[in-house]
Amino acid sequence: MRIDRARLAQAMDEMGAIGATERGGLTRLALSDDDKRGRDLMVRWMREAGLRVSVDQMGNIFGERPGAEPLPAVLMGSHVDSVPTGGRYDGQLGVLCGLEVIRALNERQLSTRHPVTLAIFTNEEGARFQPAMIASGVLAGRIPLEDAYNARDKDGIRLVDELERIGYLGPEPCVPRAFRAYLELHIEQGPFLEEEGCSVGVVEGIVAISWSRLTLEGVQDHAGPTPMRIRHDALVAAADVVAGVRRIAREIGGDLVTTVGNLVVHPNIVNAIPGRVTLSIDMRDPSDAALDRALPMLDRAVREACEREGVRFTLEHYWRVPWTPFAPAVVGAIERAAKATGARWRRIRSGAGHDAQYMAALGPAGMIFVPSRDGRSHCEEEFTPLDDIEHGANTLLLAALDLAGRA
Ligand SMILES: [Zn+2]
């Protein structure tokens, strides 16, 4: 039992043409006109494959292939929105591999005990509407529907108005549903599979994440007449914090990764000493205990940097998600499937958030990774060789079949 590699490649080409950039990437922001075109194509393909298609209040699309018995479905899902000048693999590859699994089952006229359902989640990236994974968050009961509807893009346009405009404000309630298993195939977005020559990653869970926000208040003054000895430069303190954040990862070691990704300097002009700086701190580790160690180290690094420069600060640790382990039964099914394909595989952990994270709160979930060339993603250079994709899709097929059961 195998997927059809040429048919999958053809679907990737057709879907990848919608919102294609000149340099081979993709810009298909959530609920944009191109997102609508992509969704319309997916819905057409789902109907042609005989799926019963429904759309919920968050624009999530479900296509069900009925099972022989009235049982909860095996869900295969991901997203079709992208970041600006992103790649053709993040998200839509999982959806297209899910579709190919359905087509392969149809071709064999194979009947399963549990239904097999393809799911497409709205606005996974968070590039247009925040937070990311907003629609699976509503589905899991973690984000109120009203809050999601009122999320606004940078032009002030509300998510609910865009859902309506593109025709994807569906009637089905977006509430927790029972499922037999949730499977998500996704690109790794890191270097480990490629480095070790593996085609498939059997994902054990998603790392714990902590986000903090720091505001430094110094004294804004003229860059000329103000001697160095009386300065309180918020950016100098910030630079110290950036180096301190890197040092925390070095000291704790292991899998901990720490990043200052956003820094806003005020007034941000050539001839003024920066009076105020805000910056973000993102720290991730598979172990919650490592983050429990890292956070007080961050507190200390900030305090010391601010004392040295004589600036005041406010530090908020405002978001924390624990290590999300995937269900052993699902991880086991994926591992057996990977072995059966004959591909080189390894166990791996996800450093990025995915819809699977929210789905894991509702029921048994698991993920399949395929390699990212040079570990790169969220860029036009994003690439996964077709050989690896084929192994990944076959792993998805066999795992779905295992969990859905042959009728
Ligand atoms: Zn993604």
Coordinates of C-alpha atoms and ligand atoms in Angstrom, one line a residue:
M1 CA 0.0 0.0 0.0
R2 CA 1.7 3.2 -1.2
I3 CA 0.8 6.7 -2.2
D4 CA 1.2 7.9 -5.8
R5 CA 4.3 10.1 -5.9
A6 CA 3.6 11.7 -9.3
R7 CA 0.0 12.6 -8.3
L8 CA 1.2 14.2 -5.1
A9 CA 3.9 16.2 -6.9
Q10 CA 1.3 17.4 -9.4
A11 CA -1.0 18.6 -6.5
M12 CA 2.0 20.3 -4.9
D13 CA 2.7 22.2 -8.1
E14 CA -0.9 23.3 -8.6
M15 CA -1.4 24.4 -5.0
G16 CA 2.1 26.0 -5.0
A17 CA 1.1 28.2 -7.9
I18 CA -1.5 30.0 -5.9
G19 CA 0.2 33.0 -4.3
A20 CA 3.6 31.9 -5.8
T21 CA 6.4 34.4 -5.6
E22 CA 9.0 35.1 -8.3
R23 CA 11.7 33.3 -6.4
G24 CA 9.9 30.0 -6.0
G25 CA 8.3 30.8 -2.6
L26 CA 4.8 31.6 -1.5
T27 CA 2.8 34.5 0.0
R28 CA -0.6 33.3 1.0
L29 CA -1.6 35.2 4.1
A30 CA -4.6 33.9 6.0
L31 CA -8.0 34.9 4.6
S32 CA -6.5 36.8 1.7
D33 CA -7.8 36.5 -1.9
D34 CA -5.0 33.9 -2.5
D35 CA -5.9 32.0 0.6
K36 CA -9.5 31.8 -0.7
R37 CA -8.2 30.5 -4.1
G38 CA -6.1 27.9 -2.3
R39 CA -9.1 26.9 -0.1
D40 CA -11.4 26.7 -3.0
L41 CA -9.0 24.3 -4.8
M42 CA -8.7 22.1 -1.8
V43 CA -12.4 22.0 -1.3
R44 CA -12.9 21.1 -5.0
W45 CA -10.3 18.3 -4.7
M46 CA -11.9 17.1 -1.4
R47 CA -15.3 16.9 -3.0
E48 CA -13.9 15.1 -6.1
A49 CA -12.4 12.6 -3.7
G50 CA -15.9 11.9 -2.4
L51 CA -15.3 13.6 1.0
R52 CA -18.2 15.2 3.0
V53 CA -16.9 18.7 3.3
S54 CA -17.9 21.0 6.2
V55 CA -16.7 24.4 7.3
D56 CA -16.9 25.6 10.9
Q57 CA -17.3 29.1 12.5
M58 CA -13.5 29.7 12.4
G59 CA -13.3 28.7 8.7
N60 CA -11.6 25.4 9.5
I61 CA -12.4 22.9 6.7
F62 CA -13.1 19.2 7.4
G63 CA -13.5 16.6 4.7
E64 CA -14.7 13.3 6.0
R65 CA -14.3 9.9 4.3
P66 CA -16.9 7.8 6.2
G67 CA -15.9 4.7 8.1
A68 CA -17.6 1.4 8.2
E69 CA -18.7 2.0 11.8
P70 CA -20.0 5.0 13.7
L71 CA -16.7 5.8 15.4
P72 CA -14.6 8.9 16.0
A73 CA -12.4 9.9 13.0
V74 CA -8.7 9.7 12.4
L75 CA -7.9 13.3 11.6
M76 CA -5.0 14.3 9.3
G77 CA -4.5 18.1 9.3
S78 CA -2.3 21.1 8.9
H79 CA -2.7 24.6 7.4
V80 CA -2.6 26.3 4.0
D81 CA -1.8 29.9 5.0
S82 CA 1.8 31.1 4.8
V83 CA 4.0 33.8 6.1
P84 CA 5.0 36.7 3.6
T85 CA 7.6 35.4 1.2
G86 CA 7.4 32.0 2.8
G87 CA 7.9 28.6 1.2
R88 CA 5.8 26.1 -0.6
Y89 CA 6.1 23.3 2.1
D90 CA 5.2 24.8 5.5
G91 CA 1.7 23.7 6.2
Q92 CA 0.3 22.9 2.8
L93 CA 2.6 19.8 2.4
G94 CA 0.7 18.2 5.4
V95 CA -2.6 19.0 3.8
L96 CA -1.6 17.7 0.4
C97 CA -0.1 14.5 1.8
G98 CA -3.4 14.0 3.7
L99 CA -5.3 14.4 0.5
E100 CA -3.0 12.0 -1.2
V101 CA -3.7 9.4 1.6
I102 CA -7.4 9.8 0.9
R103 CA -6.8 9.4 -2.9
A104 CA -4.7 6.3 -2.3
L105 CA -7.4 4.7 0.0
N106 CA -10.0 5.5 -2.7
E107 CA -7.9 4.0 -5.5
R108 CA -7.8 0.7 -3.5
Q109 CA -11.5 1.0 -2.6
L110 CA -10.2 0.4 0.9
S111 CA -12.8 0.7 3.7
T112 CA -11.7 1.6 7.2
R113 CA -13.5 1.1 10.5
H114 CA -13.1 4.7 11.7
P115 CA -13.7 7.6 9.3
V116 CA -10.6 9.3 8.0
T117 CA -10.9 13.1 7.9
L118 CA -8.7 15.8 6.3
A119 CA -8.6 19.0 8.4
I120 CA -7.4 22.5 7.3
F121 CA -6.9 25.0 10.1
T122 CA -7.3 28.8 9.6
N123 CA -4.5 31.3 10.3
E124 CA -1.9 28.9 11.8
E125 CA 1.0 31.2 11.1
G126 CA -0.2 34.2 13.0
A127 CA 1.5 36.3 10.3
R128 CA -1.7 38.3 9.7
F129 CA -3.8 37.7 12.8
Q130 CA -2.4 37.1 16.3
P131 CA -2.1 34.8 18.0
A132 CA -0.8 32.0 15.8
M133 CA -2.8 28.7 15.7
I134 CA -5.8 30.8 16.6
A135 CA -8.4 28.4 15.0
S136 CA -7.1 25.2 16.5
G137 CA -6.9 27.2 19.7
V138 CA -10.7 28.0 19.5
L139 CA -11.4 24.4 18.6
A140 CA -9.6 23.2 21.7
G141 CA -11.5 25.7 23.8
R142 CA -8.3 27.6 24.7
I143 CA -9.2 30.8 22.9
P144 CA -12.7 32.4 23.1
L145 CA -14.5 32.6 19.7
E146 CA -15.2 36.3 20.3
D147 CA -11.6 37.1 20.9
A148 CA -10.6 35.3 17.7
Y149 CA -13.3 37.1 15.7
N150 CA -12.1 40.4 17.0
A151 CA -8.4 39.8 16.1
R152 CA -7.3 42.6 13.7
D153 CA -4.6 42.6 11.1
K154 CA -2.2 45.6 10.7
D155 CA -4.8 47.5 8.7
G156 CA -7.4 47.1 11.4
I157 CA -9.5 44.5 9.5
R158 CA -11.3 42.0 11.7
L159 CA -10.8 38.3 11.3
V160 CA -14.5 37.6 11.3
D161 CA -15.1 40.1 8.5
E162 CA -12.5 38.5 6.3
L163 CA -13.9 35.0 7.0
E164 CA -17.2 36.3 5.7
R165 CA -15.8 38.2 2.8
I166 CA -14.0 35.1 1.3
G167 CA -17.0 32.9 2.0
Y168 CA -15.5 30.7 4.8
L169 CA -17.6 31.8 7.8
G170 CA -19.1 28.3 8.2
P171 CA -22.1 27.1 10.1
E172 CA -20.5 24.3 12.1
P173 CA -19.8 25.1 15.7
C174 CA -16.0 25.4 16.4
V175 CA -16.0 23.3 19.6
P176 CA -14.0 20.3 20.8
R177 CA -14.7 17.1 18.9
A178 CA -13.9 13.6 19.7
F179 CA -11.3 11.9 17.5
R180 CA -9.5 8.6 17.3
A181 CA -6.2 10.3 16.5
Y182 CA -4.8 13.5 15.1
L183 CA -1.9 13.2 12.7
E184 CA 0.1 16.1 11.2
L185 CA 2.8 15.8 8.7
H186 CA 5.0 18.9 8.6
I187 CA 8.5 20.0 7.5
E188 CA 11.0 19.9 10.4
Q189 CA 12.1 23.5 10.0
G190 CA 15.4 22.5 11.7
P191 CA 18.6 20.7 10.5
F192 CA 18.6 17.4 12.4
L193 CA 16.9 15.1 9.9
E194 CA 19.1 16.3 7.0
E195 CA 22.3 16.2 9.1
E196 CA 21.6 12.5 9.9
G197 CA 20.3 11.5 6.5
C198 CA 16.9 10.7 7.8
S199 CA 13.7 11.0 5.6
V200 CA 11.2 10.8 8.5
G201 CA 11.1 12.2 12.0
V202 CA 8.8 10.5 14.5
V203 CA 7.9 13.5 16.7
E204 CA 7.7 12.8 20.4
G205 CA 6.3 16.2 21.4
I206 CA 6.6 20.0 21.2
V207 CA 9.1 21.9 23.4
A208 CA 8.1 24.1 26.3
I209 CA 8.1 27.8 25.4
S210 CA 8.4 30.9 27.5
W211 CA 7.9 34.5 26.2
S212 CA 9.0 37.6 28.1
R213 CA 8.7 41.3 27.4
L214 CA 11.2 43.8 28.7
T215 CA 11.0 47.6 28.8
L216 CA 14.1 49.6 29.7
E217 CA 13.7 53.2 30.7
G218 CA 16.8 55.3 30.5
V219 CA 17.3 59.0 29.9
Q220 CA 16.8 60.4 26.4
D221 CA 19.3 63.2 25.7
H222 CA 21.4 64.8 23.0
A223 CA 24.2 62.6 21.5
G224 CA 26.6 65.6 21.4
P225 CA 26.8 67.7 24.6
T226 CA 26.1 64.8 27.0
P227 CA 29.3 63.4 28.4
M228 CA 29.6 59.6 28.7
R229 CA 29.8 59.7 32.5
I230 CA 26.3 61.0 33.0
R231 CA 24.5 58.8 30.5
H232 CA 21.7 56.3 31.2
D233 CA 21.4 54.7 27.8
A234 CA 18.5 52.2 27.4
L235 CA 20.1 50.6 24.3
V236 CA 23.4 49.9 26.0
A237 CA 21.5 48.1 28.8
A238 CA 19.5 46.2 26.1
A239 CA 22.7 45.2 24.4
D240 CA 23.9 43.8 27.7
V241 CA 20.6 41.9 28.0
V242 CA 20.9 40.4 24.5
A243 CA 24.4 39.1 25.3
G244 CA 23.0 37.8 28.7
V245 CA 20.2 35.9 27.0
R246 CA 22.7 34.1 24.8
R247 CA 24.8 33.3 27.8
I248 CA 21.9 31.6 29.6
A249 CA 21.7 29.1 26.7
R250 CA 25.4 28.5 26.9
E251 CA 25.4 28.0 30.7
I252 CA 22.5 25.7 30.9
G253 CA 23.4 24.0 27.6
G254 CA 21.6 20.9 26.4
D255 CA 18.6 21.7 24.1
L256 CA 17.9 25.1 25.5
V257 CA 17.5 27.8 22.8
T258 CA 17.2 31.5 23.6
T259 CA 16.4 34.4 21.3
V260 CA 15.9 38.2 21.4
G261 CA 13.9 38.6 18.1
N262 CA 12.2 42.0 18.5
L263 CA 13.8 45.2 19.7
V264 CA 12.3 48.6 19.5
V265 CA 14.4 51.7 20.1
H266 CA 13.0 55.1 21.0
P267 CA 13.4 57.6 19.5
N268 CA 15.6 55.6 17.1
I269 CA 17.5 58.6 15.5
V270 CA 21.1 59.3 14.9
N271 CA 21.7 62.1 17.4
A272 CA 19.8 61.1 20.5
I273 CA 20.7 58.8 23.4
P274 CA 18.0 56.1 23.4
G275 CA 15.6 56.8 26.2
R276 CA 13.5 53.7 25.9
V277 CA 13.9 50.2 24.5
T278 CA 11.4 47.3 24.5
L279 CA 12.5 43.8 23.5
S280 CA 11.3 40.2 23.5
I281 CA 12.8 37.1 24.9
D282 CA 11.9 33.7 23.6
M283 CA 13.2 30.6 25.4
R284 CA 12.5 26.9 24.5
D285 CA 13.5 23.6 25.9
P286 CA 11.9 20.1 25.9
S287 CA 12.2 20.2 29.7
D288 CA 10.1 22.5 31.8
A289 CA 12.7 22.3 34.4
A290 CA 15.3 23.9 32.1
L291 CA 13.0 26.9 31.7
D292 CA 12.4 27.0 35.4
R293 CA 16.2 27.4 35.7
A294 CA 16.5 29.9 32.8
L295 CA 13.9 32.4 34.0
P296 CA 15.6 33.4 37.2
M297 CA 18.8 33.7 35.3
L298 CA 17.1 36.1 32.9
D299 CA 15.8 38.1 35.9
R300 CA 19.3 38.4 37.2
A301 CA 20.9 39.3 33.8
V302 CA 18.3 42.1 33.4
R303 CA 18.8 43.4 36.9
E304 CA 22.6 43.5 36.6
A305 CA 22.5 45.1 33.1
C306 CA 20.1 47.8 34.4
E307 CA 22.2 48.5 37.5
R308 CA 25.4 48.9 35.5
E309 CA 23.7 51.5 33.2
G310 CA 21.4 53.1 35.8
V311 CA 18.2 52.4 33.9
R312 CA 14.8 51.3 35.2
F313 CA 13.0 48.2 33.8
T314 CA 9.8 46.3 33.7
L315 CA 10.1 42.6 32.9
E316 CA 7.0 40.5 32.2
H317 CA 7.0 36.7 31.7
Y318 CA 3.6 36.7 29.9
W319 CA 3.3 33.5 28.1
R320 CA 4.3 29.9 28.9
V321 CA 3.4 26.6 27.4
P322 CA 4.6 23.4 28.9
W323 CA 6.2 20.5 27.1
T324 CA 3.5 18.9 25.1
P325 CA 4.1 15.1 24.8
F326 CA 2.3 13.3 22.0
A327 CA 0.2 10.2 22.8
P328 CA 2.4 7.1 23.0
A329 CA -0.1 5.1 21.0
V330 CA 0.0 7.5 18.1
V331 CA 3.8 8.0 18.3
G332 CA 4.1 4.2 18.3
A333 CA 1.8 3.9 15.2
I334 CA 3.9 6.5 13.4
E335 CA 7.1 4.7 14.3
R336 CA 5.8 1.3 13.1
A337 CA 4.7 3.0 9.9
A338 CA 8.0 4.7 9.4
K339 CA 9.8 1.4 9.8
A340 CA 7.5 -0.3 7.3
T341 CA 8.3 2.2 4.6
G342 CA 12.0 1.2 4.8
A343 CA 13.0 4.9 5.2
R344 CA 15.7 6.1 7.5
W345 CA 13.9 7.6 10.5
R346 CA 14.6 8.9 14.0
R347 CA 12.7 10.2 17.0
I348 CA 12.7 13.9 17.2
R349 CA 11.1 16.8 19.1
S350 CA 9.5 19.9 17.6
G351 CA 11.0 23.2 18.4
A352 CA 8.1 25.1 16.8
G353 CA 4.4 25.3 17.7
H354 CA 1.8 23.6 15.5
D355 CA -1.9 23.0 15.4
A356 CA -1.0 19.5 16.8
Q357 CA -0.2 21.3 20.1
Y358 CA -3.8 22.3 20.7
M359 CA -5.1 19.1 19.2
A360 CA -3.0 17.1 21.7
A361 CA -5.0 18.8 24.5
L362 CA -8.2 17.3 23.1
G363 CA -7.1 13.8 22.2
P364 CA -4.3 11.5 21.1
A365 CA -2.1 13.4 18.6
G366 CA 1.2 12.9 16.8
M367 CA 3.4 14.4 14.1
I368 CA 5.5 13.2 11.2
F369 CA 8.5 15.4 10.2
V370 CA 10.2 15.5 6.8
P371 CA 13.6 17.2 6.4
S372 CA 14.1 20.9 5.6
R373 CA 17.1 21.6 3.4
D374 CA 19.7 23.5 5.4
G375 CA 17.2 23.5 8.2
R376 CA 15.5 26.6 6.6
S377 CA 11.8 27.6 6.6
H378 CA 9.6 30.6 6.6
C379 CA 11.6 31.7 3.5
E380 CA 11.5 31.2 -0.3
E381 CA 14.4 28.8 -0.1
E382 CA 12.3 26.3 1.9
F383 CA 12.8 22.8 0.2
T384 CA 12.2 19.1 0.9
P385 CA 13.3 16.5 -1.6
L386 CA 10.5 14.5 -3.2
D387 CA 12.1 11.2 -2.1
D388 CA 11.7 12.3 1.6
I389 CA 8.2 13.6 1.0
E390 CA 7.2 10.2 -0.5
H391 CA 8.5 8.4 2.6
G392 CA 6.7 10.9 4.9
A393 CA 3.4 10.5 3.0
N394 CA 3.7 6.7 3.1
T395 CA 4.3 6.9 6.8
L396 CA 1.2 9.1 7.1
L397 CA -0.8 6.6 5.0
L398 CA 0.3 3.5 7.0
A399 CA -0.2 5.2 10.4
A400 CA -3.7 6.5 9.4
L401 CA -4.6 3.0 8.2
D402 CA -3.3 1.4 11.4
L403 CA -5.3 3.8 13.6
A404 CA -8.4 3.7 11.5
G405 CA -8.4 0.0 11.1
R406 CA -9.3 -2.0 8.0
A407 CA -13.0 -2.8 7.9
Ligands
ZN1 ZN 3.4 25.3 9.6

